[in-house]
Tab-separated table of C-alpha atoms in Angstrom:
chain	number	residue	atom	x	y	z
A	1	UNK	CA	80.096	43.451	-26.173
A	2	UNK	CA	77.057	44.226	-23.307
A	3	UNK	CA	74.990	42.124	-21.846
A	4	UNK	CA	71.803	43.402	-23.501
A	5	UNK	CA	73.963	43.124	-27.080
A	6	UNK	CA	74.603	39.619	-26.326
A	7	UNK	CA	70.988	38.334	-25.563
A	8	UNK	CA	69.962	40.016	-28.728
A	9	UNK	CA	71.933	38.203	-30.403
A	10	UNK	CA	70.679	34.961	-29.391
A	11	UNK	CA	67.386	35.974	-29.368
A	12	UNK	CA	67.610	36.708	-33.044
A	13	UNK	CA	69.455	33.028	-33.668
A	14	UNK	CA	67.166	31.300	-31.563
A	15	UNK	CA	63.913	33.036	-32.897
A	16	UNK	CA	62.927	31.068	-35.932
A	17	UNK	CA	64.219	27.457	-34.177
A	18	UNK	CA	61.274	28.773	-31.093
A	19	UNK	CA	58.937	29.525	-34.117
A	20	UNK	CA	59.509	26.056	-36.082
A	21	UNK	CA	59.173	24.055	-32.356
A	22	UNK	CA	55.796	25.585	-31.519
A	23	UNK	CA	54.591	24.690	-35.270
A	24	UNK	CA	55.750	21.754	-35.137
A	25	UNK	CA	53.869	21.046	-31.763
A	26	UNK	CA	51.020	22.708	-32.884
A	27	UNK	CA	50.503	20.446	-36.240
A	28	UNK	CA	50.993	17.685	-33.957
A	29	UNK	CA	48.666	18.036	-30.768
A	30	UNK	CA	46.056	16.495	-32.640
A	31	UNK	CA	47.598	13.324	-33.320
A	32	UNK	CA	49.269	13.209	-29.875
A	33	UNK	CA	46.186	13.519	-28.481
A	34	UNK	CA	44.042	10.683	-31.312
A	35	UNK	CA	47.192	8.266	-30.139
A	36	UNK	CA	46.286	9.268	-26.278
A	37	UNK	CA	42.845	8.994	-26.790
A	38	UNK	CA	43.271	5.209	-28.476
A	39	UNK	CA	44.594	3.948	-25.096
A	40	UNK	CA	41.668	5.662	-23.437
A	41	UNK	CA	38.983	3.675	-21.208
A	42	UNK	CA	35.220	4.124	-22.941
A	43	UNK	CA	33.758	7.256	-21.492
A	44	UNK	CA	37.074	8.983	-20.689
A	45	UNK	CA	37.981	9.735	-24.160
A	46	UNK	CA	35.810	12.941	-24.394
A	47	UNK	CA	36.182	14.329	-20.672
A	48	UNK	CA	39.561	14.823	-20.397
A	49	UNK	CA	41.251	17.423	-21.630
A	50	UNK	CA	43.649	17.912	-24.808
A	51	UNK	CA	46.537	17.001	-22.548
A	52	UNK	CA	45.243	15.393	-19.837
A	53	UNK	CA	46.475	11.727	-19.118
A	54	UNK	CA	43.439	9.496	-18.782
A	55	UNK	CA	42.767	7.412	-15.047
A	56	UNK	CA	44.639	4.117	-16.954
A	57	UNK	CA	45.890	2.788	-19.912
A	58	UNK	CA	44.052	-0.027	-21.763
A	59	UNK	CA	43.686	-1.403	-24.909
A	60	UNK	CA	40.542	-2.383	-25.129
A	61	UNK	CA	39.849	-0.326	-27.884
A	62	UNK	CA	41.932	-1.874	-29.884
A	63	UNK	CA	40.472	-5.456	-28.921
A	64	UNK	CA	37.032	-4.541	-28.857
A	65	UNK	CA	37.674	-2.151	-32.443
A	66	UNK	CA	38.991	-5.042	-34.410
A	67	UNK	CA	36.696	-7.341	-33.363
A	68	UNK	CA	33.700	-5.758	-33.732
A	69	UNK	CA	33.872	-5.785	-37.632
A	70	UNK	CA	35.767	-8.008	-39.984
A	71	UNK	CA	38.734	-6.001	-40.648
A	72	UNK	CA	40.837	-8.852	-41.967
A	73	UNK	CA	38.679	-8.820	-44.830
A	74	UNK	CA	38.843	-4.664	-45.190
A	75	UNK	CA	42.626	-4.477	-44.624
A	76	UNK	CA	42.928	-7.343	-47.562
A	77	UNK	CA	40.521	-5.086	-49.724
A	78	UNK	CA	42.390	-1.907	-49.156
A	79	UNK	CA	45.933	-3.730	-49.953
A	80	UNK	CA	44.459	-5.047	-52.675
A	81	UNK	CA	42.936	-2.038	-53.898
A	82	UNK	CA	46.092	0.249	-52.896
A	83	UNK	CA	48.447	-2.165	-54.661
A	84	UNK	CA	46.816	-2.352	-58.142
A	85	UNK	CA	46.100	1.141	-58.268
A	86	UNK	CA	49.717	1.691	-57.428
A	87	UNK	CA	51.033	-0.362	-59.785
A	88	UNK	CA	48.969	0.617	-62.795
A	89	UNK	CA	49.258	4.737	-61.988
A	90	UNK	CA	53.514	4.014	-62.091
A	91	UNK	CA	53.203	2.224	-65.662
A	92	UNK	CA	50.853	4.351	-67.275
A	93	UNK	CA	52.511	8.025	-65.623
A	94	UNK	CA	56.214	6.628	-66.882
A	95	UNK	CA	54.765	5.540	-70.617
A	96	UNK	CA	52.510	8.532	-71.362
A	97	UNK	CA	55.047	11.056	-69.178
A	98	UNK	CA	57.599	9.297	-71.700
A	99	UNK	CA	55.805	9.876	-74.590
A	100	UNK	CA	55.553	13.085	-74.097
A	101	UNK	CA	58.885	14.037	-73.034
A	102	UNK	CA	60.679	12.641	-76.019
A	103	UNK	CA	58.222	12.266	-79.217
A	104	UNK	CA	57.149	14.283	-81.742
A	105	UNK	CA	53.372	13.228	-82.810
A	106	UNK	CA	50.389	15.377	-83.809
A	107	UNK	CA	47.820	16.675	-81.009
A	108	UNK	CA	50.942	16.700	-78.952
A	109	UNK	CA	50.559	19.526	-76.893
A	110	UNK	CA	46.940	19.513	-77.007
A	111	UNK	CA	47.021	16.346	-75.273
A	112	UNK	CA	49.295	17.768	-72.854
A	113	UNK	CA	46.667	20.928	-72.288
A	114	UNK	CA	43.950	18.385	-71.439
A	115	UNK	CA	45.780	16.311	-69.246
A	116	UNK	CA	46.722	19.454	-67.268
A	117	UNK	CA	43.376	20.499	-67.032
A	118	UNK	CA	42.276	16.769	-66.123
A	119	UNK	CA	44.864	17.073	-63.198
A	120	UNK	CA	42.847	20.659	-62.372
A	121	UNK	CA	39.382	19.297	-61.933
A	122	UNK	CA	37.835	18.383	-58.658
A	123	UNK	CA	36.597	14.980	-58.593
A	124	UNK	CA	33.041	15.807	-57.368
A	125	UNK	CA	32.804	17.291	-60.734
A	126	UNK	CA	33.523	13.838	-62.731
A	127	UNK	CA	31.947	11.290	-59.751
A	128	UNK	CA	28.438	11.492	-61.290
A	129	UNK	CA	29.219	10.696	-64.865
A	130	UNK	CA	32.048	8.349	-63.688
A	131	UNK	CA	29.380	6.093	-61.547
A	132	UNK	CA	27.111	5.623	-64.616
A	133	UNK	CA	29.973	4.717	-66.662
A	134	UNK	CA	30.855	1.988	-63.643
A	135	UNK	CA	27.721	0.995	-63.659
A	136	UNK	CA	27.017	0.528	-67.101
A	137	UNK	CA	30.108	-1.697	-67.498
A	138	UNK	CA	28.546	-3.560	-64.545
A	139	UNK	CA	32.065	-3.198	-62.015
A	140	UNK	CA	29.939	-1.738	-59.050
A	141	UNK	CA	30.404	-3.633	-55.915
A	142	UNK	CA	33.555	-5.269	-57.447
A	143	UNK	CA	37.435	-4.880	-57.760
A	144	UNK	CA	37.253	-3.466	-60.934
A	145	UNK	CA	35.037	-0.871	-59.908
A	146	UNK	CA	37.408	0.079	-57.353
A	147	UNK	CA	40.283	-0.367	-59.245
A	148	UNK	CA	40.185	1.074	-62.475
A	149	UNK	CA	38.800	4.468	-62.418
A	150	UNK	CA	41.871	5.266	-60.291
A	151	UNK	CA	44.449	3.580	-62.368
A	152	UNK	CA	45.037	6.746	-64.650
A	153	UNK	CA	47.056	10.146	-62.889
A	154	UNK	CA	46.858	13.083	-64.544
A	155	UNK	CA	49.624	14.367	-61.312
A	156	UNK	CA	51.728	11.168	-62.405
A	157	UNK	CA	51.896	12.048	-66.033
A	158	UNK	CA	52.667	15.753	-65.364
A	159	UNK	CA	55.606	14.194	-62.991
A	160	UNK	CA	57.316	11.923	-65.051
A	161	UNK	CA	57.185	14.232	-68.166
A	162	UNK	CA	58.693	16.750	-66.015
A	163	UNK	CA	61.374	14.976	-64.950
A	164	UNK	CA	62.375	12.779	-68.394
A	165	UNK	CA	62.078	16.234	-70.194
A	166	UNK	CA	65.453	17.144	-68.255
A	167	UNK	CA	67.300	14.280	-69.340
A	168	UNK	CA	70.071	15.190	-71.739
A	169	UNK	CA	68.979	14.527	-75.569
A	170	UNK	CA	72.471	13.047	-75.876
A	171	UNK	CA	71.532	10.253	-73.776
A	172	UNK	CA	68.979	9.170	-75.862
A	173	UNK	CA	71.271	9.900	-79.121
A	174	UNK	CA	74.072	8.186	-77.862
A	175	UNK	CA	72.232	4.946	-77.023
A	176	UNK	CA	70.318	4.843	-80.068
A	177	UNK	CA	74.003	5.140	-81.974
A	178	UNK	CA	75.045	1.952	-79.828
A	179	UNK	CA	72.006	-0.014	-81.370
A	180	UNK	CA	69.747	-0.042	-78.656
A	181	UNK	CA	65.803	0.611	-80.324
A	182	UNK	CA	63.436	2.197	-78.370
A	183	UNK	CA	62.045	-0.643	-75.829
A	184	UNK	CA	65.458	-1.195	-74.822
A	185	UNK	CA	65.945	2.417	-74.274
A	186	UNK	CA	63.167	2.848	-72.132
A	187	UNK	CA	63.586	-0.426	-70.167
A	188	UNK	CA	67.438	-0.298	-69.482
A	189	UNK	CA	68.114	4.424	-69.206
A	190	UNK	CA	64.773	5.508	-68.829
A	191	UNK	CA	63.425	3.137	-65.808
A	192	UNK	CA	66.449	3.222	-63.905
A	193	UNK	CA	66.878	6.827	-64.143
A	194	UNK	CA	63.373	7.245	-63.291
A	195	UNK	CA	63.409	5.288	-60.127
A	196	UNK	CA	62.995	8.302	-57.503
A	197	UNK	CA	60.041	9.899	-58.873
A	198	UNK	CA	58.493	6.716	-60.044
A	199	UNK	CA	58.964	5.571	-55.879
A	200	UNK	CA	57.804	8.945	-54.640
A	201	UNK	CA	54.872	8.756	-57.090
A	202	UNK	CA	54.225	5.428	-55.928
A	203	UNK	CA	54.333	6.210	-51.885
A	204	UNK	CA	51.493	9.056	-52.670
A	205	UNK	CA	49.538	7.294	-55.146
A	206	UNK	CA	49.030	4.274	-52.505
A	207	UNK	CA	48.436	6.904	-49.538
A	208	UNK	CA	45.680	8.628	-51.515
A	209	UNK	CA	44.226	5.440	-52.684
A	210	UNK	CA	44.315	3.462	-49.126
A	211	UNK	CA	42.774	7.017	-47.505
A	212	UNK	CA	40.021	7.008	-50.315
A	213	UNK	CA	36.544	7.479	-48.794
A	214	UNK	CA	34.358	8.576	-51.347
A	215	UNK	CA	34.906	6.749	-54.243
A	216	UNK	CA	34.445	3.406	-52.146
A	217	UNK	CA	31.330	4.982	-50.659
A	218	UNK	CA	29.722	4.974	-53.807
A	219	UNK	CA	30.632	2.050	-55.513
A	220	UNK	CA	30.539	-0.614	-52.742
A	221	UNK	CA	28.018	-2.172	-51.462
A	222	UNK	CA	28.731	-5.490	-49.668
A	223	UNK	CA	30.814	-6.523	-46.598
A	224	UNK	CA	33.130	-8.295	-48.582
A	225	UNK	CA	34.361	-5.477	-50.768
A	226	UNK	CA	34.093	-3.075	-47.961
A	227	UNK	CA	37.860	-1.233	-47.586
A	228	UNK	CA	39.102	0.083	-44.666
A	229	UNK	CA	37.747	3.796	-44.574
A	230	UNK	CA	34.011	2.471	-45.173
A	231	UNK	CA	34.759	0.262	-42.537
A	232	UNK	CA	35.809	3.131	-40.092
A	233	UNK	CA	32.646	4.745	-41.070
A	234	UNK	CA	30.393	2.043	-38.816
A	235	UNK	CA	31.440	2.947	-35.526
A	236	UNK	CA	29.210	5.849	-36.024
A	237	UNK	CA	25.922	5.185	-34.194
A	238	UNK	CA	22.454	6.915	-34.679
A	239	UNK	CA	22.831	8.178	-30.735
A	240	UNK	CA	26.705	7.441	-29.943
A	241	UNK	CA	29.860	6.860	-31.685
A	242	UNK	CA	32.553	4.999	-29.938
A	243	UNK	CA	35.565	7.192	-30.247
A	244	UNK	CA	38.028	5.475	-28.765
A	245	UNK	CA	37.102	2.125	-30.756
A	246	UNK	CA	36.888	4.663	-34.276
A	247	UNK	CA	40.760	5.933	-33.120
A	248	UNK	CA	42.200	2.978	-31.961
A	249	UNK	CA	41.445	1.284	-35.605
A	250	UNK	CA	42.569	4.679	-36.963
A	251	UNK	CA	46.320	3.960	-35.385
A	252	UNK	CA	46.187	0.762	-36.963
A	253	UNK	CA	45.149	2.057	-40.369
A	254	UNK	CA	48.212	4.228	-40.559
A	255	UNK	CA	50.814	2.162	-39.869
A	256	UNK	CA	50.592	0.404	-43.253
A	257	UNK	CA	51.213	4.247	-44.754
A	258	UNK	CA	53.377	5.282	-42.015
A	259	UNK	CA	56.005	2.319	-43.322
A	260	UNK	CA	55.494	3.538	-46.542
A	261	UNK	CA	56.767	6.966	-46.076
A	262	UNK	CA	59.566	5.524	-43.696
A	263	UNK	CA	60.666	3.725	-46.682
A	264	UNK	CA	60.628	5.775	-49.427
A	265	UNK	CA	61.034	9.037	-47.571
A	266	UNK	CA	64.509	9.698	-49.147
A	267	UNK	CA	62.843	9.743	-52.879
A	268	UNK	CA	59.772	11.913	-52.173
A	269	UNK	CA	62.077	14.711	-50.734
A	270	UNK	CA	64.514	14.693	-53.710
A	271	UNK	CA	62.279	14.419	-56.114
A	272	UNK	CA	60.106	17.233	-55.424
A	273	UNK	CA	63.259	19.158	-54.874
A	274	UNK	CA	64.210	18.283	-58.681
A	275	UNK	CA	61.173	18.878	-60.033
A	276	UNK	CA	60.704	22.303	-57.852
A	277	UNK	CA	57.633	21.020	-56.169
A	278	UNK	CA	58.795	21.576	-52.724
């Protein structure tokens, strides 16, 4: 074998691991450099260049950020907030995705159309009409307002009736046979079967709702309901904005969802591999 045979050879093995490094670098140079700016002095953060190392480190935009506002209050909102939303998405995707998997009932798959097409539509087209219902119901400005309009998935439905449609009928049959009526059923195979998409469901539900902007734009308006996106929104000044202050903040906003993905990692992967999302 040559020389030139030989380096063609690895050149062709080595080609798409080069390709998937510089993509890899390239989707990450701009949080690299929003973790480098964070630890930037006031003044430097917009001066130096993409790579460039600032004079010193400090974290005075971190002290400064937090103080400046009362996040304490924002971060408990956005738990809060994130949490119920969570929780009532998971219960209501696994019961209706249930329902539809394995009953028989008229206006089935009409139902089934219009969720579909409920999953398709942008939400700028539903905000207006959405608000006045809010409003009328008097939850603006409250947890209820920020709660319930999000507690429904049309994504988490589609999920779970996805993945309980390819669950053997005999499962069902055989359990029923044994005695068990349908509650028991659903609480004792269905649940625990259902764990991995109902955790990988969960882990983006709570990422969308604790990176909501909009929603909370509209509906709040006090301090103490303010979450932590609205609250991210005040560094920005009529002449100025305080970047490093806005992106130290920013670091500590995602470690709550960072920890989330670390932990349920393992289920998002498989379980858009199963239901040939990926």
């Amino acid at each position: 074998m040559t020389t030139d045979t030989r380096s063609l050879r690895i050149l062709r093995r080595s080609g798409p691991h080069v390709l998937l490094v510089g993509a890899a670098l390239l989707v990450a140079t701009p949080l690299i450099w929003a973790v480098k700016s964070s630890f930037t002095p006031t003044g430097e953060v917009m001066s130096t260049g993409l790579f460039q190392l600032p004079t010193r480190f400090t974290l005075d935009n971190y002290v400064q950020g937090w103080q400046s506002s009362p996040f304490v209050t924002y971060f408990a909102n956005s738990f809060l907030v994130a949490i119920a939303v969570t929780a009532l998405t998971l219960v209501g995707s696994v019961t209706a995705g249930y329902g539809f998997a394995r009953f028989s009932f008229p206006g089935r798959r009409v139902l089934f159309v219009l969720t579909l097409a409920a999953m398709m539509m942008p939400f700028q087209a539903i905000m207006i009409p959405l608000f006045i219902q809010v409003r009328t119901l008097g939850w603006l400005d409250s947890f209820a307002g920020l709660i319930i309009p999000g507690a429904v998935s049309a994504f988490g439905v589609f999920l779970m009736r996805q993945f309980l449609s390819g669950l053997p009928q005999a499962l069902f049959e055989a359990a029923r046979i044994d005695g068990a009526g349908e509650l028991r059923i659903f609480l004792r195979i269905v649940l625990p079967l259902a764990r991995g998409p109902l955790a990988a469901l969960g882990a983006l539900t709570f990422l969308a709702s604790w990176n909501n902007f909009l929603w909370p734009l509209i509906v709040v308006g006090s301090t103490g309901m303010t979450t932590v996106p609205l609250g991210l929104s005040q560094f920005r000044g009529s002449n100025a904005t305080d970047y490093g202050q806005v992106l130290a903040v920013s670091m500590l906003a995602a470690i709550p969802v960072i920890l989330v993905f670390l932990a349920l990692r393992r289920h998002i992967v498989a379980s858009f591999a199963s239901s040939g999302l990926k």
